[in-house]
Amino acid sequence: MTDFSDLDARFMALALEEARRAASLGEVPVGAVIVRDDQVIALECNRQITLNDPTAHAEVLALRKAAQMLGNYRLPECELFVTLEPCTMCCGALVHARIKRLVFAAKEPKAGAVLSSASLLDNASLNHRVVWQEGLMSSESSRLLQAFFRSRRQSKTQGIPV
Protein backbone atom coordinates (compact mmCIF):
# COMPACT_ATOMS: atom_id res chain seq x y z
CA MET A 1 0.00 0.00 0.00
CA THR A 2 1.27 3.45 -0.92
CA ASP A 3 1.60 6.04 1.81
CA PHE A 4 -0.56 9.11 1.48
CA SER A 5 -0.40 12.32 3.48
CA ASP A 6 -3.17 13.87 5.55
CA LEU A 7 -3.46 16.54 2.85
CA ASP A 8 -3.87 13.84 0.21
CA ALA A 9 -6.74 12.40 2.26
CA ARG A 10 -8.31 15.84 2.61
CA PHE A 11 -8.21 16.42 -1.14
CA MET A 12 -9.62 12.97 -1.92
CA ALA A 13 -12.41 13.59 0.57
CA LEU A 14 -13.29 16.71 -1.44
CA ALA A 15 -13.26 14.62 -4.63
CA LEU A 16 -15.67 12.18 -2.96
CA GLU A 17 -17.98 15.09 -2.11
CA GLU A 18 -17.94 16.02 -5.79
CA ALA A 19 -18.70 12.40 -6.71
CA ARG A 20 -21.75 12.53 -4.42
CA ARG A 21 -22.81 15.72 -6.18
CA ALA A 22 -22.57 13.90 -9.52
CA ALA A 23 -24.77 11.10 -8.19
CA SER A 24 -27.35 13.65 -7.01
CA LEU A 25 -27.45 14.93 -10.61
CA GLY A 26 -28.02 11.41 -11.94
CA GLU A 27 -24.45 11.25 -13.24
CA VAL A 28 -21.93 8.48 -12.65
CA PRO A 29 -20.41 9.47 -9.30
CA VAL A 30 -16.90 10.62 -10.13
CA GLY A 31 -15.33 13.70 -8.59
CA ALA A 32 -12.04 15.46 -9.25
CA VAL A 33 -9.98 18.07 -7.43
CA ILE A 34 -6.95 19.94 -8.79
CA VAL A 35 -4.44 21.27 -6.31
CA ARG A 36 -1.40 23.52 -6.64
CA ASP A 37 0.91 24.30 -3.71
CA ASP A 38 -1.55 22.51 -1.39
CA GLN A 39 -4.36 24.88 -2.44
CA VAL A 40 -7.52 23.73 -4.20
CA ILE A 41 -7.70 25.29 -7.68
CA ALA A 42 -10.68 23.40 -9.13
CA LEU A 43 -13.45 21.04 -8.00
CA GLU A 44 -15.64 19.21 -10.52
CA CYS A 45 -17.84 16.19 -11.01
CA ASN A 46 -19.02 14.16 -13.98
CA ARG A 47 -21.60 16.06 -16.03
CA GLN A 48 -21.81 14.32 -19.42
CA ILE A 49 -25.60 13.95 -19.19
CA THR A 50 -26.23 17.36 -17.65
CA LEU A 51 -24.13 19.16 -20.27
CA ASN A 52 -24.90 16.81 -23.19
CA ASP A 53 -21.14 16.54 -23.62
CA PRO A 54 -19.32 13.21 -23.93
CA THR A 55 -16.08 14.89 -22.83
CA ALA A 56 -17.55 16.30 -19.59
CA HIS A 57 -15.71 13.86 -17.35
CA ALA A 58 -14.83 15.21 -13.91
CA GLU A 59 -11.13 15.25 -14.78
CA VAL A 60 -11.56 17.20 -18.02
CA LEU A 61 -13.90 19.74 -16.43
CA ALA A 62 -11.47 20.23 -13.55
CA LEU A 63 -8.57 20.69 -15.99
CA ARG A 64 -10.56 23.30 -17.92
CA LYS A 65 -11.46 25.17 -14.74
CA ALA A 66 -7.88 25.09 -13.40
CA ALA A 67 -6.47 26.29 -16.74
CA GLN A 68 -8.92 29.21 -16.73
CA MET A 69 -8.13 30.04 -13.10
CA LEU A 70 -4.38 30.01 -13.75
CA GLY A 71 -4.51 31.55 -17.22
CA ASN A 72 -2.50 28.72 -18.73
CA TYR A 73 -3.38 25.48 -20.48
CA ARG A 74 -0.28 23.90 -18.96
CA LEU A 75 -0.61 22.88 -15.31
CA PRO A 76 2.89 21.58 -14.49
CA GLU A 77 2.80 22.19 -10.75
CA CYS A 78 -0.70 20.78 -10.28
CA GLU A 79 -1.93 17.52 -8.81
CA LEU A 80 -5.21 15.80 -9.64
CA PHE A 81 -7.19 13.78 -7.12
CA VAL A 82 -10.00 11.74 -8.67
CA THR A 83 -12.29 9.06 -7.30
CA LEU A 84 -11.98 6.68 -10.26
CA GLU A 85 -9.10 5.60 -12.49
CA PRO A 86 -9.03 7.91 -15.53
CA CYS A 87 -10.01 6.69 -18.99
CA THR A 88 -7.98 7.00 -22.19
CA MET A 89 -9.33 10.47 -22.99
CA CYS A 90 -8.60 11.77 -19.50
CA CYS A 91 -5.09 10.28 -19.44
CA GLY A 92 -4.34 12.07 -22.69
CA ALA A 93 -5.64 15.32 -21.24
CA LEU A 94 -3.44 14.89 -18.13
CA VAL A 95 -0.36 14.48 -20.32
CA HIS A 96 -1.23 17.48 -22.51
CA ALA A 97 -1.88 19.62 -19.43
CA ARG A 98 1.44 18.48 -17.93
CA ILE A 99 -0.15 17.46 -14.63
CA LYS A 100 2.61 16.66 -12.15
CA ARG A 101 0.84 13.98 -10.07
CA LEU A 102 -2.34 11.94 -10.23
CA VAL A 103 -3.93 10.22 -7.24
CA PHE A 104 -6.99 8.07 -7.92
CA ALA A 105 -9.14 6.07 -5.56
CA ALA A 106 -10.76 3.07 -7.27
CA LYS A 107 -9.60 1.06 -10.24
CA GLU A 108 -11.86 0.97 -13.31
CA PRO A 109 -11.39 -2.53 -14.74
CA LYS A 110 -13.15 -1.88 -18.06
CA ALA A 111 -12.09 1.63 -19.08
CA GLY A 112 -9.31 2.61 -16.69
CA ALA A 113 -6.25 3.53 -18.73
CA VAL A 114 -3.65 4.08 -16.01
CA LEU A 115 -3.23 0.42 -15.08
CA SER A 116 -6.43 -1.59 -15.59
CA SER A 117 -6.95 -1.82 -19.36
CA ALA A 118 -3.84 0.11 -20.42
CA SER A 119 -0.76 1.80 -18.95
CA LEU A 120 -0.96 5.05 -20.88
CA LEU A 121 0.80 7.23 -18.32
CA ASP A 122 3.80 4.89 -18.30
CA ASN A 123 4.36 5.14 -22.05
CA ALA A 124 8.06 5.98 -22.47
CA SER A 125 7.47 7.67 -25.83
CA LEU A 126 5.35 10.45 -24.30
CA ASN A 127 7.00 13.82 -23.85
CA HIS A 128 5.61 14.19 -20.31
CA ARG A 129 5.33 11.70 -17.47
CA VAL A 130 2.57 11.96 -14.88
CA VAL A 131 3.54 10.46 -11.54
CA TRP A 132 0.58 8.46 -10.26
CA GLN A 133 -0.63 6.65 -7.16
CA GLU A 134 -3.75 4.60 -6.66
CA GLY A 135 -5.88 3.31 -3.81
CA LEU A 136 -6.49 6.32 -1.57
CA MET A 137 -10.06 5.93 -0.22
CA SER A 138 -10.76 3.23 -2.81
CA SER A 139 -13.34 1.50 -0.60
CA GLU A 140 -15.38 4.67 -0.18
CA SER A 141 -15.29 5.41 -3.90
CA SER A 142 -16.17 1.82 -4.83
CA ARG A 143 -19.11 1.77 -2.40
CA LEU A 144 -20.46 5.00 -3.88
CA LEU A 145 -20.20 3.65 -7.44
CA GLN A 146 -21.73 0.30 -6.49
CA ALA A 147 -24.66 1.97 -4.73
CA PHE A 148 -25.26 4.24 -7.72
CA PHE A 149 -25.32 1.39 -10.24
CA ARG A 150 -27.37 -0.85 -7.92
CA SER A 151 -29.97 1.92 -7.69
CA ARG A 152 -30.03 2.32 -11.47
CA ARG A 153 -30.48 -1.42 -12.00
CA GLN A 154 -33.33 -1.48 -9.45
CA SER A 155 -35.00 1.47 -11.14
CA LYS A 156 -34.83 -0.29 -14.49
CA THR A 157 -36.34 -3.49 -13.12
CA GLN A 158 -39.16 -1.45 -11.60
CA GLY A 159 -39.81 0.29 -14.91
CA ILE A 160 -38.64 3.69 -13.67
CA PRO A 161 -36.87 5.67 -16.42
CA VAL A 162 -33.24 6.45 -15.62
Coordinates of N, CA and C in Angstrom, one line a residue:
M1 N 0.8 -1.2 0.0 CA 0.0 0.0 0.0 C 0.9 1.2 0.0
T2 N 0.5 2.2 -0.8 CA 1.3 3.4 -0.9 C 0.9 4.4 0.2
D3 N 1.9 5.1 0.7 CA 1.6 6.0 1.8 C 1.0 7.3 1.2
F4 N 0.0 7.8 1.9 CA -0.6 9.1 1.5 C -0.5 10.0 2.7
S5 N -0.4 11.3 2.4 CA -0.4 12.3 3.5 C -1.8 12.7 3.9
D6 N -1.9 13.4 5.1 CA -3.2 13.9 5.5 C -3.8 14.8 4.5
L7 N -3.0 15.6 3.9 CA -3.5 16.5 2.9 C -4.0 15.8 1.7
D8 N -3.3 14.7 1.3 CA -3.9 13.8 0.2 C -5.3 13.3 0.6
A9 N -5.4 12.9 1.8 CA -6.7 12.4 2.3 C -7.8 13.5 2.2
R10 N -7.4 14.7 2.6 CA -8.3 15.8 2.6 C -8.8 16.1 1.2
F11 N -7.8 16.1 0.2 CA -8.2 16.4 -1.1 C -9.1 15.3 -1.7
M12 N -8.8 14.1 -1.4 CA -9.6 13.0 -1.9 C -11.0 13.0 -1.3
A13 N -11.1 13.4 -0.1 CA -12.4 13.6 0.6 C -13.2 14.6 -0.2
L14 N -12.6 15.7 -0.6 CA -13.3 16.7 -1.4 C -13.7 16.1 -2.8
A15 N -12.9 15.3 -3.4 CA -13.3 14.6 -4.6 C -14.5 13.7 -4.4
L16 N -14.5 13.0 -3.3 CA -15.7 12.2 -3.0 C -16.9 13.0 -2.8
E17 N -16.8 14.2 -2.2 CA -18.0 15.1 -2.1 C -18.5 15.5 -3.5
E18 N -17.6 15.7 -4.4 CA -17.9 16.0 -5.8 C -18.6 14.8 -6.5
A19 N -18.1 13.6 -6.2 CA -18.7 12.4 -6.7 C -20.1 12.3 -6.2
R20 N -20.4 12.6 -5.0 CA -21.7 12.5 -4.4 C -22.6 13.6 -5.1
R21 N -22.1 14.7 -5.4 CA -22.8 15.7 -6.2 C -23.2 15.2 -7.6
A22 N -22.3 14.5 -8.2 CA -22.6 13.9 -9.5 C -23.7 12.9 -9.4
A23 N -23.7 12.1 -8.4 CA -24.8 11.1 -8.2 C -26.1 11.8 -8.0
S24 N -26.1 12.9 -7.3 CA -27.3 13.7 -7.0 C -27.9 14.3 -8.3
L25 N -27.0 14.4 -9.3 CA -27.5 14.9 -10.6 C -27.9 13.8 -11.6
G26 N -27.7 12.6 -11.1 CA -28.0 11.4 -11.9 C -26.8 11.0 -12.8
E27 N -25.7 11.5 -12.5 CA -24.5 11.2 -13.2 C -23.7 10.1 -12.5
V28 N -22.8 9.5 -13.3 CA -21.9 8.5 -12.7 C -21.1 9.2 -11.6
P29 N -21.1 8.7 -10.4 CA -20.4 9.5 -9.3 C -18.9 9.5 -9.3
V30 N -18.4 10.4 -10.1 CA -16.9 10.6 -10.1 C -16.7 12.1 -9.8
G31 N -15.7 12.3 -8.9 CA -15.3 13.7 -8.6 C -13.8 13.9 -8.7
A32 N -13.4 15.1 -9.0 CA -12.0 15.5 -9.2 C -11.7 16.8 -8.6
V33 N -10.5 16.9 -8.1 CA -10.0 18.1 -7.4 C -8.6 18.3 -8.0
I34 N -8.3 19.6 -8.4 CA -6.9 19.9 -8.8 C -6.4 20.9 -7.7
V35 N -5.1 20.6 -7.4 CA -4.4 21.3 -6.3 C -3.1 21.8 -6.8
R36 N -2.7 23.0 -6.4 CA -1.4 23.5 -6.6 C -0.9 24.1 -5.4
D37 N 0.3 23.8 -5.0 CA 0.9 24.3 -3.7 C 0.0 24.1 -2.5
D38 N -0.6 22.9 -2.5 CA -1.5 22.5 -1.4 C -2.8 23.4 -1.3
Q39 N -3.1 24.1 -2.4 CA -4.4 24.9 -2.4 C -5.3 24.3 -3.5
V40 N -6.6 24.2 -3.2 CA -7.5 23.7 -4.2 C -7.7 24.8 -5.3
I41 N -7.5 24.4 -6.5 CA -7.7 25.3 -7.7 C -9.0 25.0 -8.4
A42 N -9.4 23.7 -8.4 CA -10.7 23.4 -9.1 C -11.3 22.2 -8.5
L43 N -12.6 22.2 -8.4 CA -13.5 21.0 -8.0 C -14.5 20.8 -9.1
E44 N -14.6 19.5 -9.5 CA -15.6 19.2 -10.5 C -16.1 17.8 -10.3
C45 N -17.3 17.5 -11.0 CA -17.8 16.2 -11.0 C -18.3 15.9 -12.4
N46 N -18.5 14.6 -12.7 CA -19.0 14.2 -14.0 C -20.3 14.9 -14.3
R47 N -20.4 15.4 -15.6 CA -21.6 16.1 -16.0 C -21.9 15.8 -17.5
Q48 N -21.6 14.6 -18.0 CA -21.8 14.3 -19.4 C -23.3 14.5 -19.8
I49 N -24.2 13.9 -18.9 CA -25.6 13.9 -19.2 C -26.1 15.4 -19.0
T50 N -25.8 16.0 -17.9 CA -26.2 17.4 -17.7 C -25.9 18.3 -18.8
L51 N -24.6 18.2 -19.3 CA -24.1 19.2 -20.3 C -24.3 18.6 -21.7
N52 N -24.8 17.4 -21.9 CA -24.9 16.8 -23.2 C -23.5 16.9 -23.9
D53 N -22.5 16.4 -23.1 CA -21.1 16.5 -23.6 C -20.4 15.3 -23.2
P54 N -20.0 14.5 -24.2 CA -19.3 13.2 -23.9 C -17.9 13.4 -23.3
T55 N -17.4 14.6 -23.4 CA -16.1 14.9 -22.8 C -16.2 15.5 -21.4
A56 N -17.4 15.6 -20.9 CA -17.5 16.3 -19.6 C -17.3 15.4 -18.4
H57 N -16.2 14.7 -18.5 CA -15.7 13.9 -17.3 C -15.2 14.8 -16.3
A58 N -15.3 14.4 -15.0 CA -14.8 15.2 -13.9 C -13.4 15.7 -14.1
E59 N -12.5 14.9 -14.6 CA -11.1 15.3 -14.8 C -11.0 16.4 -15.8
V60 N -11.7 16.2 -16.9 CA -11.6 17.2 -18.0 C -12.2 18.5 -17.6
L61 N -13.3 18.5 -16.9 CA -13.9 19.7 -16.4 C -13.0 20.4 -15.4
A62 N -12.4 19.6 -14.5 CA -11.5 20.2 -13.6 C -10.2 20.8 -14.2
L63 N -9.7 20.1 -15.3 CA -8.6 20.7 -16.0 C -8.9 22.0 -16.7
R64 N -10.1 22.1 -17.3 CA -10.6 23.3 -17.9 C -10.7 24.4 -16.9
K65 N -11.3 24.1 -15.8 CA -11.5 25.2 -14.7 C -10.1 25.6 -14.2
A66 N -9.2 24.7 -13.9 CA -7.9 25.1 -13.4 C -7.1 25.9 -14.4
A67 N -7.2 25.5 -15.7 CA -6.5 26.3 -16.7 C -7.0 27.7 -16.8
Q68 N -8.3 27.9 -16.7 CA -8.9 29.2 -16.7 C -8.5 30.0 -15.5
M69 N -8.5 29.4 -14.3 CA -8.1 30.0 -13.1 C -6.7 30.5 -13.2
L70 N -5.8 29.7 -13.7 CA -4.4 30.0 -13.7 C -4.0 30.7 -15.0
G71 N -4.8 30.9 -16.0 CA -4.5 31.5 -17.2 C -3.5 30.8 -18.1
N72 N -3.5 29.5 -18.0 CA -2.5 28.7 -18.7 C -3.0 27.3 -19.0
Y73 N -2.9 26.8 -20.2 CA -3.4 25.5 -20.5 C -2.4 24.4 -20.0
R74 N -1.2 24.8 -19.6 CA -0.3 23.9 -19.0 C -0.4 24.0 -17.4
L75 N -0.4 22.9 -16.8 CA -0.6 22.9 -15.3 C 0.5 22.1 -14.7
P76 N 1.8 22.4 -14.9 CA 2.9 21.6 -14.5 C 3.1 21.4 -13.0
E77 N 2.6 22.3 -12.2 CA 2.8 22.2 -10.8 C 1.5 21.7 -10.1
C78 N 0.6 21.2 -10.8 CA -0.7 20.8 -10.3 C -0.8 19.3 -10.1
E79 N -1.6 18.9 -9.1 CA -1.9 17.5 -8.8 C -3.4 17.3 -9.0
L80 N -3.8 16.1 -9.5 CA -5.2 15.8 -9.6 C -5.6 14.6 -8.7
F81 N -6.6 14.8 -8.0 CA -7.2 13.8 -7.1 C -8.5 13.4 -7.7
V82 N -8.8 12.2 -8.0 CA -10.0 11.7 -8.7 C -10.4 10.4 -8.1
T83 N -11.7 10.2 -8.0 CA -12.3 9.1 -7.3 C -12.3 7.8 -8.1
L84 N -12.0 7.9 -9.4 CA -12.0 6.7 -10.3 C -10.8 6.8 -11.2
E85 N -10.2 5.7 -11.5 CA -9.1 5.6 -12.5 C -9.5 6.3 -13.8
P86 N -8.7 7.2 -14.3 CA -9.0 7.9 -15.5 C -9.0 7.0 -16.8
C87 N -9.9 7.4 -17.7 CA -10.0 6.7 -19.0 C -8.9 7.2 -20.0
T88 N -9.0 6.6 -21.2 CA -8.0 7.0 -22.2 C -8.0 8.5 -22.5
M89 N -9.2 9.0 -22.7 CA -9.3 10.5 -23.0 C -8.7 11.3 -21.9
C90 N -9.1 11.0 -20.6 CA -8.6 11.8 -19.5 C -7.1 11.6 -19.3
C91 N -6.6 10.4 -19.5 CA -5.1 10.3 -19.4 C -4.4 11.2 -20.5
G92 N -4.9 11.2 -21.7 CA -4.3 12.1 -22.7 C -4.4 13.5 -22.3
A93 N -5.5 13.9 -21.7 CA -5.6 15.3 -21.2 C -4.6 15.6 -20.1
L94 N -4.4 14.7 -19.2 CA -3.4 14.9 -18.1 C -2.0 15.1 -18.7
V95 N -1.7 14.3 -19.7 CA -0.4 14.5 -20.3 C -0.3 15.8 -21.0
H96 N -1.3 16.2 -21.8 CA -1.2 17.5 -22.5 C -1.2 18.7 -21.6
A97 N -1.9 18.5 -20.4 CA -1.9 19.6 -19.4 C -0.6 19.6 -18.6
R98 N 0.2 18.6 -18.7 CA 1.4 18.5 -17.9 C 1.2 18.4 -16.4
I99 N 0.1 17.7 -16.1 CA -0.1 17.5 -14.6 C 1.0 16.7 -14.0
K100 N 1.4 17.2 -12.8 CA 2.6 16.7 -12.1 C 2.3 15.3 -11.5
R101 N 1.1 15.2 -10.8 CA 0.8 14.0 -10.1 C -0.6 13.7 -10.1
L102 N -1.0 12.4 -10.3 CA -2.3 11.9 -10.2 C -2.5 11.0 -9.1
V103 N -3.6 11.2 -8.3 CA -3.9 10.2 -7.2 C -5.4 9.8 -7.5
F104 N -5.6 8.5 -7.7 CA -7.0 8.1 -7.9 C -7.4 7.0 -6.9
A105 N -8.6 7.0 -6.6 CA -9.1 6.1 -5.6 C -9.3 4.6 -6.1
A106 N -10.4 4.4 -6.8 CA -10.8 3.1 -7.3 C -10.3 2.8 -8.7
K107 N -9.9 1.5 -8.9 CA -9.6 1.1 -10.2 C -10.9 1.0 -11.1
E108 N -10.7 1.1 -12.4 CA -11.9 1.0 -13.3 C -11.5 -0.1 -14.3
P109 N -11.9 -1.4 -14.0 CA -11.4 -2.5 -14.7 C -11.7 -2.5 -16.2
K110 N -12.8 -1.9 -16.6 CA -13.1 -1.9 -18.1 C -12.5 -0.7 -18.8
A111 N -12.5 0.5 -18.3 CA -12.1 1.6 -19.1 C -10.9 2.4 -18.5
G112 N -10.4 1.9 -17.3 CA -9.3 2.6 -16.7 C -8.1 2.5 -17.5
A113 N -7.4 3.6 -17.8 CA -6.3 3.5 -18.7 C -4.9 3.8 -18.0
V114 N -4.9 3.9 -16.7 CA -3.7 4.1 -16.0 C -3.0 2.7 -15.7
L115 N -3.8 1.7 -15.3 CA -3.2 0.4 -15.1 C -4.2 -0.7 -15.4
S116 N -5.5 -0.5 -15.4 CA -6.4 -1.6 -15.6 C -6.5 -2.2 -17.0
S117 N -6.8 -1.3 -18.0 CA -6.9 -1.8 -19.4 C -5.8 -1.4 -20.2
A118 N -5.0 -0.4 -19.7 CA -3.8 0.1 -20.4 C -2.9 0.8 -19.4
S119 N -1.7 1.1 -19.8 CA -0.8 1.8 -19.0 C -0.3 3.1 -19.7
L120 N -1.3 3.9 -20.0 CA -1.0 5.1 -20.9 C 0.0 6.0 -20.3
L121 N -0.1 6.2 -18.9 CA 0.8 7.2 -18.3 C 2.2 6.7 -18.2
D122 N 2.5 5.5 -18.4 CA 3.8 4.9 -18.3 C 4.4 4.7 -19.7
N123 N 3.9 5.3 -20.7 CA 4.4 5.1 -22.1 C 5.6 6.0 -22.2
A124 N 6.8 5.3 -22.4 CA 8.1 6.0 -22.5 C 8.2 6.9 -23.6
S125 N 7.3 6.8 -24.7 CA 7.5 7.7 -25.8 C 6.8 9.0 -25.6
L126 N 6.0 9.2 -24.6 CA 5.3 10.4 -24.3 C 6.4 11.5 -23.9
N127 N 6.1 12.7 -24.2 CA 7.0 13.8 -23.8 C 6.8 14.4 -22.4
H128 N 5.8 13.8 -21.7 CA 5.6 14.2 -20.3 C 5.2 13.0 -19.5
R129 N 5.7 12.8 -18.3 CA 5.3 11.7 -17.5 C 4.5 12.2 -16.3
V130 N 3.4 11.6 -16.1 CA 2.6 12.0 -14.9 C 2.9 10.9 -13.8
V131 N 3.3 11.4 -12.7 CA 3.5 10.5 -11.5 C 2.2 10.1 -11.0
W132 N 1.9 8.8 -10.7 CA 0.6 8.5 -10.3 C 0.6 7.5 -9.1
Q133 N -0.4 7.6 -8.3 CA -0.6 6.6 -7.2 C -2.1 6.3 -7.2
E134 N -2.4 5.0 -6.7 CA -3.8 4.6 -6.7 C -4.1 4.0 -5.3
G135 N -5.4 4.0 -5.0 CA -5.9 3.3 -3.8 C -6.3 4.2 -2.7
L136 N -6.1 5.5 -2.7 CA -6.5 6.3 -1.6 C -8.0 6.4 -1.5
M137 N -8.6 5.9 -0.4 CA -10.1 5.9 -0.2 C -10.8 5.1 -1.3
S138 N -10.1 4.1 -1.8 CA -10.8 3.2 -2.8 C -12.0 2.6 -2.3
S139 N -12.1 2.2 -1.1 CA -13.3 1.5 -0.6 C -14.5 2.5 -0.6
E140 N -14.3 3.7 -0.2 CA -15.4 4.7 -0.2 C -15.9 5.0 -1.6
S141 N -14.9 5.1 -2.5 CA -15.3 5.4 -3.9 C -16.0 4.2 -4.5
S142 N -15.5 3.0 -4.3 CA -16.2 1.8 -4.8 C -17.6 1.7 -4.3
R143 N -17.8 1.9 -3.0 CA -19.1 1.8 -2.4 C -20.1 2.8 -3.0
L144 N -19.6 4.0 -3.3 CA -20.5 5.0 -3.9 C -20.9 4.6 -5.3
L145 N -19.9 4.1 -6.1 CA -20.2 3.6 -7.4 C -21.1 2.4 -7.4
Q146 N -20.9 1.5 -6.6 CA -21.7 0.3 -6.5 C -23.2 0.7 -6.1
A147 N -23.3 1.5 -5.1 CA -24.7 2.0 -4.7 C -25.4 2.7 -5.9
F148 N -24.7 3.5 -6.6 CA -25.3 4.2 -7.7 C -25.8 3.3 -8.8
F149 N -24.9 2.3 -9.2 CA -25.3 1.4 -10.2 C -26.4 0.4 -9.8
R150 N -26.3 0.0 -8.5 CA -27.4 -0.8 -7.9 C -28.7 -0.1 -8.0
S151 N -28.7 1.1 -7.6 CA -30.0 1.9 -7.7 C -30.5 2.0 -9.1
R152 N -29.6 2.2 -10.1 CA -30.0 2.3 -11.5 C -30.6 1.0 -12.0
R153 N -30.0 -0.1 -11.6 CA -30.5 -1.4 -12.0 C -31.9 -1.7 -11.4
Q154 N -32.0 -1.3 -10.1 CA -33.3 -1.5 -9.4 C -34.4 -0.6 -10.1
S155 N -34.0 0.6 -10.5 CA -35.0 1.5 -11.1 C -35.4 0.9 -12.5
K156 N -34.5 0.3 -13.2 CA -34.8 -0.3 -14.5 C -35.8 -1.5 -14.3
T157 N -35.5 -2.3 -13.3 CA -36.3 -3.5 -13.1 C -37.7 -3.1 -12.6
Q158 N -37.9 -1.9 -12.1 CA -39.2 -1.5 -11.6 C -39.9 -0.6 -12.7
G159 N -39.2 -0.5 -13.8 CA -39.8 0.3 -14.9 C -39.7 1.8 -14.8
I160 N -38.8 2.3 -13.9 CA -38.6 3.7 -13.7 C -37.6 4.2 -14.7
P161 N -37.9 5.2 -15.5 CA -36.9 5.7 -16.4 C -35.7 6.2 -15.7
V162 N -34.5 5.9 -16.2 CA -33.2 6.5 -15.6 C -32.5 7.2 -16.6

